[in-house]
Amino acid sequence: MRFKTSNIKEATHTELVSCVGWASPDDVYSAGDDHVIYRWNLVSAETHKVTDLPDDFYPTDMHYLPRSGGAGKKGSGETFLITSAEGKLQLIGKGGRLEKPVEAHRGACLTGRWSWDGAGIVTGGEDGAVKIWSRSGMLRSTLATQSSPVYSLSWSPDSQQVLFSTGPNLTIK
């Protein structure tokens, strides 16, 4: 396997970059402690500012709605989610439109993922909770409450189970 490498000629972020995500094979998005989201096109090597985040929003994770999400629904692949150190879940349109932020966790919301079918979101937090959200950001259920922070999680390919980590433990629910 051969990897194609690309580098931005000049740094665009002025602070720590805390999360990145692919939107397509040619577009990468990044967010950081400077409260800015940038899009980097790998073909043209151009970087564009997408939007400013609120000054009190420090991103921890980013994930795009899978392109296959919502099978044939208009807008599939056009929305991404960003979680924050303030416990929030923020949905953002590809064009940079910020939706209403959701108070997701007590403490930091450390990670978030779209389901493979695009119907839901799962988040994990510093409070040890694993929560399932609707596509629009409404809480559906608290899947688990742990005594340790949830640092990573993932949906199963059929979007029926969630794998998450707390400390040295892996749990599937």
mmCIF file of C-alpha atoms in Angstrom:
data_model
loop_
_atom_site.group_PDB
_atom_site.id
_atom_site.type_symbol
_atom_site.label_atom_id
_atom_site.label_comp_id
_atom_site.label_asym_id
_atom_site.label_seq_id
_atom_site.Cartn_x
_atom_site.Cartn_y
_atom_site.Cartn_z
ATOM 1 C CA MET A 1 0.000 0.000 0.000
ATOM 2 C CA ARG A 2 1.291 3.462 -0.904
ATOM 3 C CA PHE A 3 0.309 6.517 1.068
ATOM 4 C CA LYS A 4 -0.025 9.921 -0.514
ATOM 5 C CA THR A 5 1.259 12.609 1.835
ATOM 6 C CA SER A 6 0.200 16.233 1.883
ATOM 7 C CA ASN A 7 1.290 19.152 4.018
ATOM 8 C CA ILE A 8 -0.181 22.590 4.507
ATOM 9 C CA LYS A 9 2.491 25.135 3.560
ATOM 10 C CA GLU A 10 1.521 27.557 6.321
ATOM 11 C CA ALA A 11 -0.184 26.810 9.618
ATOM 12 C CA THR A 12 -3.725 28.141 9.675
ATOM 13 C CA HIS A 13 -4.608 27.463 13.300
ATOM 14 C CA THR A 14 -3.053 29.719 15.910
ATOM 15 C CA GLU A 15 -3.627 27.339 18.830
ATOM 16 C CA LEU A 16 -3.628 23.582 19.448
ATOM 17 C CA VAL A 17 -5.543 21.523 16.857
ATOM 18 C CA SER A 18 -7.615 19.118 18.953
ATOM 19 C CA CYS A 19 -9.656 17.275 16.314
ATOM 20 C CA VAL A 20 -9.664 16.465 12.618
ATOM 21 C CA GLY A 21 -11.989 14.628 10.264
ATOM 22 C CA TRP A 22 -12.384 13.561 6.650
ATOM 23 C CA ALA A 23 -15.455 14.825 4.791
ATOM 24 C CA SER A 24 -14.446 13.273 1.466
ATOM 25 C CA PRO A 25 -11.273 11.803 -0.042
ATOM 26 C CA ASP A 26 -10.224 15.364 -0.929
ATOM 27 C CA ASP A 27 -11.465 17.427 2.041
ATOM 28 C CA VAL A 28 -10.177 17.465 5.612
ATOM 29 C CA TYR A 29 -11.632 19.559 8.429
ATOM 30 C CA SER A 30 -9.890 20.668 11.609
ATOM 31 C CA ALA A 31 -10.866 22.483 14.789
ATOM 32 C CA GLY A 32 -8.828 23.693 17.700
ATOM 33 C CA ASP A 33 -8.441 25.865 20.727
ATOM 34 C CA ASP A 34 -8.447 28.985 18.518
ATOM 35 C CA HIS A 35 -12.226 28.380 18.091
ATOM 36 C CA VAL A 36 -12.012 28.105 14.292
ATOM 37 C CA ILE A 37 -12.960 25.296 11.898
ATOM 38 C CA TYR A 38 -10.925 25.068 8.687
ATOM 39 C CA ARG A 39 -11.400 23.011 5.521
ATOM 40 C CA TRP A 40 -8.285 21.858 3.709
ATOM 41 C CA ASN A 41 -8.688 20.676 0.110
ATOM 42 C CA LEU A 42 -5.973 18.136 -0.649
ATOM 43 C CA VAL A 43 -6.206 18.569 -4.438
ATOM 44 C CA SER A 44 -5.843 22.355 -4.559
ATOM 45 C CA ALA A 45 -3.879 22.581 -1.261
ATOM 46 C CA GLU A 46 -6.123 25.515 -0.330
ATOM 47 C CA THR A 47 -7.332 26.115 3.205
ATOM 48 C CA HIS A 48 -10.596 27.957 3.910
ATOM 49 C CA LYS A 49 -12.119 29.123 7.160
ATOM 50 C CA VAL A 50 -15.495 27.399 7.594
ATOM 51 C CA THR A 51 -16.791 29.051 10.754
ATOM 52 C CA ASP A 52 -15.938 30.425 14.162
ATOM 53 C CA LEU A 53 -16.937 28.459 17.230
ATOM 54 C CA PRO A 54 -18.168 30.220 20.382
ATOM 55 C CA ASP A 55 -15.337 31.558 22.559
ATOM 56 C CA ASP A 56 -16.298 29.179 25.382
ATOM 57 C CA PHE A 57 -16.219 26.068 23.137
ATOM 58 C CA TYR A 58 -13.032 23.949 23.191
ATOM 59 C CA PRO A 59 -13.369 20.997 20.753
ATOM 60 C CA THR A 60 -12.393 17.479 21.821
ATOM 61 C CA ASP A 61 -13.604 15.289 18.914
ATOM 62 C CA MET A 62 -15.098 15.580 15.417
ATOM 63 C CA HIS A 63 -17.010 13.121 13.217
ATOM 64 C CA TYR A 64 -18.796 13.437 9.868
ATOM 65 C CA LEU A 65 -22.171 11.933 9.147
ATOM 66 C CA PRO A 66 -21.287 8.895 7.020
ATOM 67 C CA ARG A 67 -22.002 9.528 3.337
ATOM 68 C CA SER A 68 -24.140 6.406 3.249
ATOM 69 C CA GLY A 69 -26.103 7.751 6.231
ATOM 70 C CA GLY A 70 -29.804 8.186 5.752
ATOM 71 C CA ALA A 71 -29.817 6.138 2.528
ATOM 72 C CA GLY A 72 -30.712 8.571 -0.196
ATOM 73 C CA LYS A 73 -31.730 11.366 2.160
ATOM 74 C CA LYS A 74 -30.843 14.819 0.955
ATOM 75 C CA GLY A 75 -27.901 16.257 2.895
ATOM 76 C CA SER A 76 -26.235 12.953 3.753
ATOM 77 C CA GLY A 77 -22.586 13.631 4.524
ATOM 78 C CA GLU A 78 -23.248 17.347 4.938
ATOM 79 C CA THR A 79 -23.334 17.454 8.754
ATOM 80 C CA PHE A 80 -20.655 16.846 11.322
ATOM 81 C CA LEU A 81 -20.595 16.801 15.073
ATOM 82 C CA ILE A 82 -18.038 18.268 17.414
ATOM 83 C CA THR A 83 -17.816 17.518 21.119
ATOM 84 C CA SER A 84 -16.312 19.913 23.652
ATOM 85 C CA ALA A 85 -14.442 20.190 26.917
ATOM 86 C CA GLU A 86 -17.482 22.058 28.266
ATOM 87 C CA GLY A 87 -19.694 18.983 27.913
ATOM 88 C CA LYS A 88 -21.449 20.132 24.743
ATOM 89 C CA LEU A 89 -22.354 18.413 21.499
ATOM 90 C CA GLN A 90 -22.450 20.782 18.532
ATOM 91 C CA LEU A 91 -23.931 19.862 15.141
ATOM 92 C CA ILE A 92 -22.522 21.848 12.234
ATOM 93 C CA GLY A 93 -23.550 21.935 8.590
ATOM 94 C CA LYS A 94 -20.775 21.489 6.031
ATOM 95 C CA GLY A 95 -21.206 25.141 5.062
ATOM 96 C CA GLY A 96 -20.478 26.157 8.646
ATOM 97 C CA ARG A 97 -23.987 26.764 10.009
ATOM 98 C CA LEU A 98 -23.964 26.110 13.755
ATOM 99 C CA GLU A 99 -27.025 24.329 15.107
ATOM 100 C CA LYS A 100 -28.149 24.820 18.691
ATOM 101 C CA PRO A 101 -25.512 23.333 21.043
ATOM 102 C CA VAL A 102 -26.652 20.460 23.246
ATOM 103 C CA GLU A 103 -25.628 20.138 26.911
ATOM 104 C CA ALA A 104 -24.522 16.505 26.655
ATOM 105 C CA HIS A 105 -22.368 15.640 29.709
ATOM 106 C CA ARG A 106 -21.300 16.863 33.134
ATOM 107 C CA GLY A 107 -17.644 17.675 32.543
ATOM 108 C CA ALA A 108 -16.086 17.213 29.131
ATOM 109 C CA CYS A 109 -17.870 15.460 26.273
ATOM 110 C CA LEU A 110 -14.781 13.544 25.180
ATOM 111 C CA THR A 111 -15.972 11.694 22.083
ATOM 112 C CA GLY A 112 -18.896 11.430 19.685
ATOM 113 C CA ARG A 113 -19.778 9.300 16.658
ATOM 114 C CA TRP A 114 -22.559 9.160 14.074
ATOM 115 C CA SER A 115 -24.141 5.752 13.637
ATOM 116 C CA TRP A 116 -23.352 4.042 10.327
ATOM 117 C CA ASP A 117 -26.955 4.468 9.175
ATOM 118 C CA GLY A 118 -26.925 8.177 10.092
ATOM 119 C CA ALA A 119 -29.964 7.828 12.352
ATOM 120 C CA GLY A 120 -28.251 8.555 15.662
ATOM 121 C CA ILE A 121 -25.254 9.808 17.597
ATOM 122 C CA VAL A 122 -23.433 8.296 20.556
ATOM 123 C CA THR A 123 -21.333 10.367 22.977
ATOM 124 C CA GLY A 124 -19.011 9.519 25.833
ATOM 125 C CA GLY A 125 -18.012 11.847 28.608
ATOM 126 C CA GLU A 126 -15.802 12.615 31.522
ATOM 127 C CA ASP A 127 -18.829 11.842 33.700
ATOM 128 C CA GLY A 128 -18.649 8.161 32.631
ATOM 129 C CA ALA A 129 -21.929 8.306 30.706
ATOM 130 C CA VAL A 130 -22.530 6.847 27.251
ATOM 131 C CA LYS A 131 -25.543 8.544 25.662
ATOM 132 C CA ILE A 132 -27.548 7.941 22.502
ATOM 133 C CA TRP A 133 -28.924 11.011 20.686
ATOM 134 C CA SER A 134 -31.283 11.487 17.771
ATOM 135 C CA ARG A 135 -29.960 12.875 14.513
ATOM 136 C CA SER A 136 -31.206 16.316 15.598
ATOM 137 C CA GLY A 137 -29.546 16.183 19.033
ATOM 138 C CA MET A 138 -32.429 15.029 21.255
ATOM 139 C CA LEU A 139 -31.432 12.616 24.037
ATOM 140 C CA ARG A 140 -32.829 9.121 23.355
ATOM 141 C CA SER A 141 -31.243 7.218 26.233
ATOM 142 C CA THR A 142 -28.310 6.836 28.575
ATOM 143 C CA LEU A 143 -26.792 3.543 27.478
ATOM 144 C CA ALA A 144 -24.337 3.189 30.377
ATOM 145 C CA THR A 145 -23.000 5.038 33.393
ATOM 146 C CA GLN A 146 -19.455 4.146 34.413
ATOM 147 C CA SER A 147 -17.248 5.289 37.284
ATOM 148 C CA SER A 148 -14.467 6.312 34.860
ATOM 149 C CA PRO A 149 -14.441 8.671 31.854
ATOM 150 C CA VAL A 150 -15.354 7.278 28.434
ATOM 151 C CA TYR A 151 -12.475 8.230 26.130
ATOM 152 C CA SER A 152 -13.431 6.373 22.969
ATOM 153 C CA LEU A 153 -16.410 4.644 21.438
ATOM 154 C CA SER A 154 -17.670 3.228 18.178
ATOM 155 C CA TRP A 155 -20.901 1.938 16.632
ATOM 156 C CA SER A 156 -21.051 -1.584 15.251
ATOM 157 C CA PRO A 157 -21.350 -1.660 11.425
ATOM 158 C CA ASP A 158 -25.078 -2.469 11.701
ATOM 159 C CA SER A 159 -25.623 0.428 14.179
ATOM 160 C CA GLN A 160 -27.122 -1.986 16.723
ATOM 161 C CA GLN A 161 -24.334 -2.002 19.331
ATOM 162 C CA VAL A 162 -21.817 0.411 20.805
ATOM 163 C CA LEU A 163 -18.259 -0.428 21.859
ATOM 164 C CA PHE A 164 -16.712 1.930 24.431
ATOM 165 C CA SER A 165 -13.651 2.102 26.658
ATOM 166 C CA THR A 166 -13.315 3.109 30.302
ATOM 167 C CA GLY A 167 -9.886 2.742 31.847
ATOM 168 C CA PRO A 168 -8.484 -0.642 30.768
ATOM 169 C CA ASN A 169 -11.953 -2.039 30.021
ATOM 170 C CA LEU A 170 -13.839 -2.467 26.752
ATOM 171 C CA THR A 171 -17.626 -2.857 26.871
ATOM 172 C CA ILE A 172 -20.153 -3.705 24.157
ATOM 173 C CA LYS A 173 -23.781 -2.796 24.743
#
